[in-house]
PDB file of C-alpha atoms in Angstrom:
ATOM      1  CA  MET A   1       2.147 -15.895 -14.476  1.00 40.00           C
ATOM      2  CA  ASN A   2      -0.606 -16.125 -11.911  1.00 41.00           C
ATOM      3  CA  GLY A   3      -3.645 -14.186 -12.875  1.00 42.00           C
ATOM      4  CA  THR A   4      -2.817 -10.939 -14.663  1.00 44.00           C
ATOM      5  CA  ASP A   5      -6.100  -9.739 -16.096  1.00 44.00           C
ATOM      6  CA  MET A   6      -5.140  -8.582 -19.570  1.00 45.00           C
ATOM      7  CA  SER A   7      -7.684  -6.051 -20.761  1.00 49.00           C
ATOM      8  CA  LEU A   8      -7.219  -4.856 -24.321  1.00 55.00           C
ATOM      9  CA  GLN A   9      -9.206  -1.658 -23.802  1.00 70.00           C
ATOM     10  CA  PRO A  10      -7.064   1.478 -24.078  1.00 86.00           C
ATOM     11  CA  LEU A  11      -7.010   3.428 -20.810  1.00 90.00           C
ATOM     12  CA  ALA A  12      -8.394   6.599 -22.365  1.00 89.00           C
ATOM     13  CA  SER A  13     -11.622   4.871 -23.425  1.00 90.00           C
ATOM     14  CA  GLN A  14     -12.559   3.598 -19.967  1.00 93.00           C
ATOM     15  CA  PRO A  15     -14.659   5.386 -17.347  1.00 95.00           C
ATOM     16  CA  LEU A  16     -12.913   6.776 -14.265  1.00 96.00           C
ATOM     17  CA  GLY A  17     -13.196   4.339 -11.378  1.00 97.00           C
ATOM     18  CA  THR A  18     -12.732   1.263 -13.599  1.00 96.00           C
ATOM     19  CA  GLU A  19     -10.429  -1.413 -12.218  1.00 97.00           C
ATOM     20  CA  VAL A  20      -8.023  -1.679 -15.142  1.00 96.00           C
ATOM     21  CA  ALA A  21      -5.660  -4.352 -13.833  1.00 96.00           C
ATOM     22  CA  ARG A  22      -5.599  -7.002 -11.114  1.00 97.00           C
ATOM     23  CA  LEU A  23      -2.957  -9.533 -10.056  1.00 97.00           C
ATOM     24  CA  ARG A  24      -3.576 -12.282  -7.506  1.00 98.00           C
ATOM     25  CA  LEU A  25      -0.437 -13.773  -5.961  1.00 98.00           C
ATOM     26  CA  THR A  26       0.230 -17.168  -4.423  1.00 97.00           C
ATOM     27  CA  PRO A  27       0.569 -16.952  -0.596  1.00 98.00           C
ATOM     28  CA  VAL A  28       3.811 -15.311   0.603  1.00 98.00           C
ATOM     29  CA  SER A  29       6.129 -18.141   1.673  1.00 98.00           C
ATOM     30  CA  ARG A  30       9.379 -18.259   3.643  1.00 98.00           C
ATOM     31  CA  THR A  31      11.041 -19.492   0.450  1.00 98.00           C
ATOM     32  CA  THR A  32       9.866 -16.343  -1.351  1.00 98.00           C
ATOM     33  CA  LEU A  33      11.324 -14.156   1.417  1.00 98.00           C
ATOM     34  CA  ALA A  34      14.654 -16.038   1.304  1.00 98.00           C
ATOM     35  CA  LEU A  35      14.815 -15.743  -2.489  1.00 98.00           C
ATOM     36  CA  TYR A  36      13.920 -12.055  -2.359  1.00 97.00           C
ATOM     37  CA  ALA A  37      16.538 -11.378   0.331  1.00 96.00           C
ATOM     38  CA  GLY A  38      19.226 -12.979  -1.823  1.00 95.00           C
ATOM     39  CA  ALA A  39      18.111 -11.464  -5.103  1.00 95.00           C
ATOM     40  CA  SER A  40      17.510  -7.956  -3.788  1.00 95.00           C
ATOM     41  CA  GLY A  41      20.584  -7.857  -1.554  1.00 93.00           C
ATOM     42  CA  ASP A  42      18.360  -6.762   1.345  1.00 92.00           C
ATOM     43  CA  HIS A  43      19.630  -9.201   3.964  1.00 92.00           C
ATOM     44  CA  ASN A  44      17.821  -7.573   6.889  1.00 93.00           C
ATOM     45  CA  PRO A  45      17.236 -10.569   9.226  1.00 94.00           C
ATOM     46  CA  MET A  46      13.774  -9.261  10.177  1.00 95.00           C
ATOM     47  CA  HIS A  47      12.623 -10.831   6.897  1.00 95.00           C
ATOM     48  CA  ILE A  48      14.403 -14.187   6.994  1.00 96.00           C
ATOM     49  CA  ASP A  49      15.434 -15.114  10.549  1.00 97.00           C
ATOM     50  CA  ILE A  50      12.602 -15.852  12.979  1.00 97.00           C
ATOM     51  CA  ASP A  51      14.992 -15.867  15.954  1.00 97.00           C
ATOM     52  CA  PHE A  52      16.148 -12.337  15.154  1.00 95.00           C
ATOM     53  CA  ALA A  53      12.581 -11.175  14.525  1.00 96.00           C
ATOM     54  CA  ARG A  54      11.438 -12.535  17.901  1.00 96.00           C
ATOM     55  CA  SER A  55      14.392 -10.957  19.697  1.00 95.00           C
ATOM     56  CA  ALA A  56      13.248  -7.624  18.203  1.00 93.00           C
ATOM     57  CA  GLY A  57       9.729  -8.121  19.558  1.00 93.00           C
ATOM     58  CA  ALA A  58       8.013  -9.370  16.382  1.00 94.00           C
ATOM     59  CA  LYS A  59       5.985 -12.592  16.313  1.00 96.00           C
ATOM     60  CA  ASP A  60       7.501 -13.783  13.059  1.00 97.00           C
ATOM     61  CA  VAL A  61       9.402 -12.610  10.014  1.00 97.00           C
ATOM     62  CA  PHE A  62       7.474 -10.461   7.557  1.00 97.00           C
ATOM     63  CA  ALA A  63       7.771  -9.558   3.882  1.00 98.00           C
ATOM     64  CA  HIS A  64      10.073  -6.856   2.548  1.00 97.00           C
ATOM     65  CA  GLY A  65       7.989  -3.820   1.586  1.00 96.00           C
ATOM     66  CA  MET A  66       9.845  -3.749  -1.722  1.00 97.00           C
ATOM     67  CA  LEU A  67       8.733  -7.321  -2.500  1.00 98.00           C
ATOM     68  CA  VAL A  68       5.134  -6.151  -2.236  1.00 98.00           C
ATOM     69  CA  MET A  69       5.937  -3.089  -4.363  1.00 98.00           C
ATOM     70  CA  ALA A  70       7.633  -5.402  -6.906  1.00 98.00           C
ATOM     71  CA  TYR A  71       4.326  -7.281  -7.251  1.00 98.00           C
ATOM     72  CA  LEU A  72       2.652  -3.965  -8.047  1.00 98.00           C
ATOM     73  CA  GLY A  73       5.412  -3.309 -10.576  1.00 98.00           C
ATOM     74  CA  ARG A  74       4.590  -6.631 -12.252  1.00 98.00           C
ATOM     75  CA  LEU A  75       0.964  -5.611 -12.425  1.00 97.00           C
ATOM     76  CA  LEU A  76       1.866  -2.334 -14.125  1.00 97.00           C
ATOM     77  CA  THR A  77       4.612  -3.400 -16.533  1.00 96.00           C
ATOM     78  CA  ASP A  78       3.055  -6.727 -17.560  1.00 93.00           C
ATOM     79  CA  HIS A  79      -0.193  -4.905 -18.278  1.00 95.00           C
ATOM     80  CA  PHE A  80       0.897  -1.573 -19.760  1.00 95.00           C
ATOM     81  CA  GLY A  81       4.529  -2.237 -20.779  1.00 95.00           C
ATOM     82  CA  VAL A  82       7.824  -1.166 -19.207  1.00 95.00           C
ATOM     83  CA  ALA A  83       8.085   1.984 -21.322  1.00 95.00           C
ATOM     84  CA  ALA A  84       4.641   3.251 -20.254  1.00 96.00           C
ATOM     85  CA  LEU A  85       5.461   3.481 -16.534  1.00 97.00           C
ATOM     86  CA  ARG A  86       6.460   7.113 -15.915  1.00 97.00           C
ATOM     87  CA  ASP A  87       6.442   7.368 -12.134  1.00 98.00           C
ATOM     88  CA  TRP A  88       4.748   5.769  -9.151  1.00 98.00           C
ATOM     89  CA  ASN A  89       4.762   5.774  -5.414  1.00 98.00           C
ATOM     90  CA  ALA A  90       3.782   3.519  -2.559  1.00 98.00           C
ATOM     91  CA  ARG A  91       3.051   3.925   1.132  1.00 98.00           C
ATOM     92  CA  PHE A  92       3.628   0.780   3.157  1.00 97.00           C
ATOM     93  CA  VAL A  93       0.539   0.809   5.346  1.00 96.00           C
ATOM     94  CA  ALA A  94       0.790  -2.517   7.214  1.00 97.00           C
ATOM     95  CA  ILE A  95       3.221  -5.388   7.608  1.00 96.00           C
ATOM     96  CA  THR A  96       2.708  -8.387   5.279  1.00 98.00           C
ATOM     97  CA  PRO A  97       3.080 -11.653   7.232  1.00 97.00           C
ATOM     98  CA  VAL A  98       4.086 -15.085   5.916  1.00 98.00           C
ATOM     99  CA  GLY A  99       1.041 -16.753   4.366  1.00 98.00           C
ATOM    100  CA  ALA A 100      -0.623 -13.524   3.228  1.00 98.00           C
ATOM    101  CA  GLU A 101      -2.639 -13.917   0.034  1.00 98.00           C
ATOM    102  CA  LEU A 102      -2.090 -10.633  -1.762  1.00 98.00           C
ATOM    103  CA  VAL A 103      -4.146  -9.051  -4.505  1.00 98.00           C
ATOM    104  CA  CYS A 104      -2.806  -6.025  -6.425  1.00 98.00           C
ATOM    105  CA  THR A 105      -5.236  -3.670  -8.132  1.00 98.00           C
ATOM    106  CA  ALA A 106      -5.021  -0.564 -10.301  1.00 98.00           C
ATOM    107  CA  VAL A 107      -8.043   1.726 -10.701  1.00 98.00           C
ATOM    108  CA  LEU A 108      -8.281   4.479 -13.283  1.00 97.00           C
ATOM    109  CA  ALA A 109      -8.358   7.732 -11.272  1.00 98.00           C
ATOM    110  CA  GLU A 110      -7.695  10.521 -13.757  1.00 97.00           C
ATOM    111  CA  LEU A 111      -6.925  11.144 -17.419  1.00 96.00           C
ATOM    112  CA  VAL A 112      -4.480  13.983 -18.117  1.00 94.00           C
ATOM    113  CA  PRO A 113      -4.337  14.179 -21.924  1.00 90.00           C
ATOM    114  CA  GLY A 114      -2.217  17.347 -21.779  1.00 92.00           C
ATOM    115  CA  ASP A 115       0.567  15.341 -20.088  1.00 92.00           C
ATOM    116  CA  GLY A 116      -0.233  12.222 -22.127  1.00 93.00           C
ATOM    117  CA  VAL A 117      -0.824  10.164 -18.988  1.00 96.00           C
ATOM    118  CA  ALA A 118      -3.436   8.360 -16.973  1.00 97.00           C
ATOM    119  CA  ARG A 119      -3.216   8.357 -13.195  1.00 98.00           C
ATOM    120  CA  LEU A 120      -4.037   5.078 -11.488  1.00 98.00           C
ATOM    121  CA  ASP A 121      -4.786   4.443  -7.838  1.00 98.00           C
ATOM    122  CA  LEU A 122      -2.851   1.388  -6.649  1.00 98.00           C
ATOM    123  CA  ALA A 123      -3.543  -0.962  -3.761  1.00 98.00           C
ATOM    124  CA  VAL A 124      -2.326  -4.268  -2.396  1.00 98.00           C
ATOM    125  CA  ARG A 125      -4.714  -6.021  -0.030  1.00 98.00           C
ATOM    126  CA  ASP A 126      -4.762  -9.383   1.720  1.00 97.00           C
ATOM    127  CA  ALA A 127      -7.570 -11.955   1.575  1.00 96.00           C
ATOM    128  CA  ALA A 128      -9.369 -10.216   4.466  1.00 96.00           C
ATOM    129  CA  GLY A 129      -9.300  -6.936   2.534  1.00 96.00           C
ATOM    130  CA  GLN A 130      -6.706  -5.270   4.783  1.00 97.00           C
ATOM    131  CA  THR A 131      -4.640  -2.738   2.852  1.00 98.00           C
ATOM    132  CA  LYS A 132      -0.897  -3.438   2.893  1.00 98.00           C
ATOM    133  CA  LEU A 133       0.240  -0.856   0.394  1.00 98.00           C
ATOM    134  CA  GLU A 134      -1.435   2.046  -1.333  1.00 98.00           C
ATOM    135  CA  GLY A 135      -0.141   4.411  -3.932  1.00 98.00           C
ATOM    136  CA  SER A 136      -0.537   5.854  -7.383  1.00 98.00           C
ATOM    137  CA  ALA A 137       1.095   5.633 -10.798  1.00 98.00           C
ATOM    138  CA  ARG A 138       1.240   7.732 -13.937  1.00 98.00           C
ATOM    139  CA  ILE A 139       1.028   5.626 -17.102  1.00 97.00           C
ATOM    140  CA  ALA A 140       1.675   6.968 -20.615  1.00 96.00           C
ATOM    141  CA  LEU A 141      -1.479   6.938 -22.751  1.00 91.00           C
TER     142      LEU A 141
ATOM    143  CA  MET B   1      16.444  15.711  17.418  1.00 63.00           C
ATOM    144  CA  ASP B   2      19.756  15.628  15.590  1.00 70.00           C
ATOM    145  CA  THR B   3      19.284  16.909  12.054  1.00 82.00           C
ATOM    146  CA  SER B   4      22.975  17.562  11.482  1.00 87.00           C
ATOM    147  CA  ARG B   5      23.285  14.639   9.102  1.00 92.00           C
ATOM    148  CA  ILE B   6      20.812  16.050   6.583  1.00 95.00           C
ATOM    149  CA  GLY B   7      22.743  16.468   3.353  1.00 94.00           C
ATOM    150  CA  LEU B   8      24.865  13.390   3.983  1.00 93.00           C
ATOM    151  CA  GLN B   9      25.804  11.779   0.674  1.00 93.00           C
ATOM    152  CA  ALA B  10      26.731   8.171   0.034  1.00 91.00           C
ATOM    153  CA  PRO B  11      29.824   7.696  -2.122  1.00 91.00           C
ATOM    154  CA  PRO B  12      28.700   7.284  -5.774  1.00 93.00           C
ATOM    155  CA  LEU B  13      28.429   3.585  -6.584  1.00 94.00           C
ATOM    156  CA  GLU B  14      29.114   2.281 -10.090  1.00 95.00           C
ATOM    157  CA  VAL B  15      27.243  -0.931 -10.844  1.00 96.00           C
ATOM    158  CA  GLU B  16      27.229  -3.228 -13.852  1.00 97.00           C
ATOM    159  CA  ILE B  17      23.802  -4.825 -14.101  1.00 97.00           C
ATOM    160  CA  GLU B  18      24.428  -8.561 -14.245  1.00 96.00           C
ATOM    161  CA  ARG B  19      22.141 -10.846 -16.226  1.00 96.00           C
ATOM    162  CA  GLY B  20      22.289 -13.581 -13.576  1.00 96.00           C
ATOM    163  CA  ARG B  21      21.310 -11.219 -10.777  1.00 95.00           C
ATOM    164  CA  LEU B  22      18.410  -9.927 -12.873  1.00 97.00           C
ATOM    165  CA  ARG B  23      17.214 -13.489 -13.559  1.00 97.00           C
ATOM    166  CA  LEU B  24      17.280 -14.304  -9.836  1.00 97.00           C
ATOM    167  CA  PHE B  25      15.424 -11.079  -9.042  1.00 98.00           C
ATOM    168  CA  CYS B  26      12.729 -11.977 -11.600  1.00 98.00           C
ATOM    169  CA  LYS B  27      12.425 -15.451 -10.087  1.00 98.00           C
ATOM    170  CA  ALA B  28      12.082 -13.992  -6.584  1.00 98.00           C
ATOM    171  CA  ILE B  29       9.237 -11.660  -7.566  1.00 98.00           C
ATOM    172  CA  GLY B  30       7.560 -14.153  -9.925  1.00 98.00           C
ATOM    173  CA  GLU B  31       8.214 -12.057 -13.023  1.00 97.00           C
ATOM    174  CA  ALA B  32       8.132 -14.465 -15.977  1.00 97.00           C
ATOM    175  CA  GLY B  33       7.584 -11.976 -18.812  1.00 96.00           C
ATOM    176  CA  ALA B  34       9.711 -12.762 -21.880  1.00 96.00           C
ATOM    177  CA  ILE B  35      11.541  -9.398 -22.069  1.00 97.00           C
ATOM    178  CA  HIS B  36      12.634  -9.856 -18.425  1.00 97.00           C
ATOM    179  CA  THR B  37      13.857 -13.436 -18.751  1.00 96.00           C
ATOM    180  CA  ASP B  38      14.737 -14.205 -22.387  1.00 97.00           C
ATOM    181  CA  ARG B  39      17.518 -12.276 -24.117  1.00 97.00           C
ATOM    182  CA  ALA B  40      16.277 -13.086 -27.626  1.00 97.00           C
ATOM    183  CA  ALA B  41      12.776 -11.876 -26.788  1.00 97.00           C
ATOM    184  CA  ALA B  42      14.173  -8.693 -25.215  1.00 97.00           C
ATOM    185  CA  ARG B  43      16.295  -7.985 -28.320  1.00 98.00           C
ATOM    186  CA  ALA B  44      13.336  -8.678 -30.597  1.00 98.00           C
ATOM    187  CA  ALA B  45      11.418  -6.056 -28.582  1.00 96.00           C
ATOM    188  CA  GLY B  46      14.188  -3.505 -29.188  1.00 97.00           C
ATOM    189  CA  TYR B  47      16.114  -3.793 -25.906  1.00 97.00           C
ATOM    190  CA  ARG B  48      19.868  -4.417 -25.542  1.00 96.00           C
ATOM    191  CA  ASP B  49      19.383  -7.389 -23.224  1.00 98.00           C
ATOM    192  CA  ILE B  50      16.861  -8.611 -20.632  1.00 98.00           C
ATOM    193  CA  VAL B  51      15.034  -5.702 -18.993  1.00 98.00           C
ATOM    194  CA  ALA B  52      15.105  -4.994 -15.251  1.00 98.00           C
ATOM    195  CA  PRO B  53      11.720  -4.907 -13.485  1.00 98.00           C
ATOM    196  CA  PRO B  54      11.129  -1.338 -12.254  1.00 98.00           C
ATOM    197  CA  THR B  55      11.870  -1.916  -8.563  1.00 98.00           C
ATOM    198  CA  PHE B  56      15.250  -3.503  -9.382  1.00 98.00           C
ATOM    199  CA  ALA B  57      16.719   0.015  -9.351  1.00 97.00           C
ATOM    200  CA  PHE B  58      16.087   0.085  -5.583  1.00 96.00           C
ATOM    201  CA  CYS B  59      18.492  -2.877  -5.210  1.00 94.00           C
ATOM    202  CA  LEU B  60      21.481  -1.273  -6.952  1.00 95.00           C
ATOM    203  CA  ASP B  61      22.617   0.092  -3.569  1.00 92.00           C
ATOM    204  CA  THR B  62      23.227  -3.422  -2.222  1.00 89.00           C
ATOM    205  CA  ASP B  63      25.573  -4.390  -5.070  1.00 83.00           C
ATOM    206  CA  ARG B  64      28.493  -3.933  -2.675  1.00 75.00           C
ATOM    207  CA  ALA B  65      27.156  -6.783  -0.481  1.00 68.00           C
ATOM    208  CA  ASP B  66      27.309  -4.935   2.842  1.00 72.00           C
ATOM    209  CA  GLY B  67      23.740  -3.659   2.802  1.00 75.00           C
ATOM    210  CA  PHE B  68      22.096  -0.330   2.136  1.00 84.00           C
ATOM    211  CA  SER B  69      24.661   2.458   2.347  1.00 84.00           C
ATOM    212  CA  MET B  70      22.560   4.985   4.276  1.00 87.00           C
ATOM    213  CA  VAL B  71      21.251   2.378   6.747  1.00 89.00           C
ATOM    214  CA  ARG B  72      24.845   1.486   7.536  1.00 88.00           C
ATOM    215  CA  GLU B  73      26.135   5.061   7.489  1.00 87.00           C
ATOM    216  CA  LEU B  74      23.389   6.297   9.841  1.00 90.00           C
ATOM    217  CA  GLY B  75      23.596   3.201  12.043  1.00 90.00           C
ATOM    218  CA  LEU B  76      19.841   2.552  11.799  1.00 91.00           C
ATOM    219  CA  PRO B  77      18.721  -0.400  13.995  1.00 92.00           C
ATOM    220  CA  LEU B  78      17.358  -3.210  11.768  1.00 90.00           C
ATOM    221  CA  GLY B  79      15.018  -4.535  14.460  1.00 90.00           C
ATOM    222  CA  ARG B  80      13.198  -1.172  14.691  1.00 93.00           C
ATOM    223  CA  LEU B  81      13.415  -0.132  11.040  1.00 92.00           C
ATOM    224  CA  LEU B  82      10.434  -0.015   8.674  1.00 93.00           C
ATOM    225  CA  HIS B  83      10.135   1.086   5.056  1.00 95.00           C
ATOM    226  CA  GLY B  84       7.460   3.775   5.138  1.00 96.00           C
ATOM    227  CA  GLY B  85       7.207   4.879   1.545  1.00 97.00           C
ATOM    228  CA  GLN B  86       8.867   4.757  -1.834  1.00 98.00           C
ATOM    229  CA  SER B  87       8.576   6.736  -5.033  1.00 98.00           C
ATOM    230  CA  MET B  88      10.219   5.962  -8.373  1.00 98.00           C
ATOM    231  CA  ALA B  89      10.372   7.829 -11.694  1.00 98.00           C
ATOM    232  CA  HIS B  90      11.648   6.036 -14.784  1.00 98.00           C
ATOM    233  CA  ARG B  91      13.243   7.920 -17.706  1.00 97.00           C
ATOM    234  CA  ALA B  92      14.640   4.878 -19.565  1.00 96.00           C
ATOM    235  CA  ALA B  93      14.777   1.101 -19.193  1.00 96.00           C
ATOM    236  CA  LEU B  94      17.629  -0.585 -17.328  1.00 97.00           C
ATOM    237  CA  CYS B  95      18.963  -3.708 -19.039  1.00 98.00           C
ATOM    238  CA  ALA B  96      21.530  -6.405 -18.282  1.00 98.00           C
ATOM    239  CA  GLY B  97      25.002  -5.177 -19.210  1.00 97.00           C
ATOM    240  CA  ASP B  98      24.229  -1.518 -18.490  1.00 97.00           C
ATOM    241  CA  ARG B  99      26.742   0.376 -16.367  1.00 98.00           C
ATOM    242  CA  VAL B 100      25.115   2.893 -14.064  1.00 98.00           C
ATOM    243  CA  VAL B 101      26.148   5.157 -11.202  1.00 97.00           C
ATOM    244  CA  LEU B 102      23.962   5.497  -8.097  1.00 96.00           C
ATOM    245  CA  HIS B 103      23.948   8.750  -6.115  1.00 96.00           C
ATOM    246  CA  SER B 104      22.107   8.938  -2.764  1.00 95.00           C
ATOM    247  CA  ARG B 105      21.600  11.787  -0.319  1.00 96.00           C
ATOM    248  CA  LEU B 106      19.809  12.153   3.018  1.00 96.00           C
ATOM    249  CA  THR B 107      17.354  14.997   2.368  1.00 97.00           C
ATOM    250  CA  ASP B 108      15.291  15.129   5.561  1.00 96.00           C
ATOM    251  CA  VAL B 109      15.002  13.826   9.122  1.00 96.00           C
ATOM    252  CA  HIS B 110      11.874  14.499  11.144  1.00 95.00           C
ATOM    253  CA  ASP B 111       9.789  12.998  13.943  1.00 95.00           C
ATOM    254  CA  LYS B 112       6.152  11.875  13.925  1.00 95.00           C
ATOM    255  CA  LYS B 113       3.633  10.701  16.506  1.00 94.00           C
ATOM    256  CA  GLY B 114       5.089  12.846  19.267  1.00 93.00           C
ATOM    257  CA  GLY B 115       8.576  11.501  18.729  1.00 92.00           C
ATOM    258  CA  ALA B 116       7.603   7.819  18.676  1.00 95.00           C
ATOM    259  CA  LEU B 117       8.751   7.568  15.062  1.00 96.00           C
ATOM    260  CA  ARG B 118      11.789   9.121  13.405  1.00 95.00           C
ATOM    261  CA  LEU B 119      11.662   9.417   9.617  1.00 96.00           C
ATOM    262  CA  PHE B 120      14.663   9.537   7.305  1.00 96.00           C
ATOM    263  CA  VAL B 121      14.125  10.619   3.685  1.00 97.00           C
ATOM    264  CA  ILE B 122      16.740   9.527   1.137  1.00 96.00           C
ATOM    265  CA  ALA B 123      16.744  10.700  -2.486  1.00 97.00           C
ATOM    266  CA  SER B 124      18.636   8.730  -5.132  1.00 97.00           C
ATOM    267  CA  GLN B 125      19.416   9.128  -8.809  1.00 98.00           C
ATOM    268  CA  VAL B 126      20.672   6.469 -11.206  1.00 98.00           C
ATOM    269  CA  HIS B 127      22.760   7.815 -14.071  1.00 98.00           C
ATOM    270  CA  ASN B 128      23.907   5.971 -17.160  1.00 97.00           C
ATOM    271  CA  ALA B 129      27.697   5.670 -16.695  1.00 96.00           C
ATOM    272  CA  ALA B 130      28.395   6.109 -20.405  1.00 93.00           C
ATOM    273  CA  ASP B 131      26.566   9.384 -21.081  1.00 94.00           C
ATOM    274  CA  GLY B 132      25.596  10.673 -17.616  1.00 95.00           C
ATOM    275  CA  ARG B 133      21.881  10.673 -18.436  1.00 96.00           C
ATOM    276  CA  CYS B 134      19.560  10.244 -15.424  1.00 97.00           C
ATOM    277  CA  VAL B 135      17.546   7.067 -15.974  1.00 97.00           C
ATOM    278  CA  VAL B 136      15.793   6.585 -12.600  1.00 98.00           C
ATOM    279  CA  GLU B 137      14.985   8.895  -9.696  1.00 98.00           C
ATOM    280  CA  MET B 138      13.853   7.484  -6.371  1.00 98.00           C
ATOM    281  CA  GLU B 139      12.926   8.655  -2.909  1.00 98.00           C
ATOM    282  CA  ARG B 140      12.541   6.374   0.096  1.00 97.00           C
ATOM    283  CA  THR B 141      11.264   7.097   3.566  1.00 97.00           C
ATOM    284  CA  LEU B 142      12.655   4.937   6.346  1.00 96.00           C
ATOM    285  CA  ILE B 143      10.955   4.851   9.743  1.00 96.00           C
ATOM    286  CA  VAL B 144      12.727   4.015  12.983  1.00 95.00           C
ATOM    287  CA  ARG B 145      10.495   3.179  15.958  1.00 94.00           C
ATOM    288  CA  GLN B 146      12.042   5.022  18.870  1.00 92.00           C
ATOM    289  CA  PRO B 147      12.725   2.962  22.033  1.00 86.00           C
TER     290      PRO B 147
END
């Protein structure tokens, strides 16, 4: 478990704009990409075979978008619980290269008591602050 | 642009969620939470068995070991393919031992950036095989860079 910030404050008691969860990952390694390819069943060689990636015009292999989204999933379910995650979405904004040091964040964007949910703005950024993924989630209050 | 394949459906795929595959998936994404890795802890928390992380549902399609059904069916070129976006809605937890059926359908094809990018939108539902209940709904957008 590297760095989930466990806040005990209920979502509904926090001001909008508060960062309610953060997860810092160890740098993305080739081993991680190989493990994720095997475990996910996504064997696309663009993620694990540098020769293939170069033949397709890329400089190197890069991370599966769904690996990065899985890190966001960890942030949400480790922090709020599996049952609280209603729905979420992600846009893959930029490619995540080997070595990227990713940080996942969730910011309280809206409380919708009528639906019993809080809406969070989600982001994954690298150490330089470049956004790799952005999205939103609805979490049961 | 050829939109004639909109509506294409993948054959329904029945999958039994294997505990070993779930453990490997958790290792790959660094998920060490007790309900995801320890059966006793999962049962103590009220689950049938270890609980799948939410994005595991996306991987059900590759259970047949020859890749993503729509990517294969549409002949999308892996070297020019990007995952543009993904949405997921969760109605119930997926656990090891569950039997589920995955349904997928191509719902849209359109171009962006003056035809430089072609987008394919695929909607999927995961149903519990025992009672037919929908447990996960997903939509993915795949982007193919046009040559």
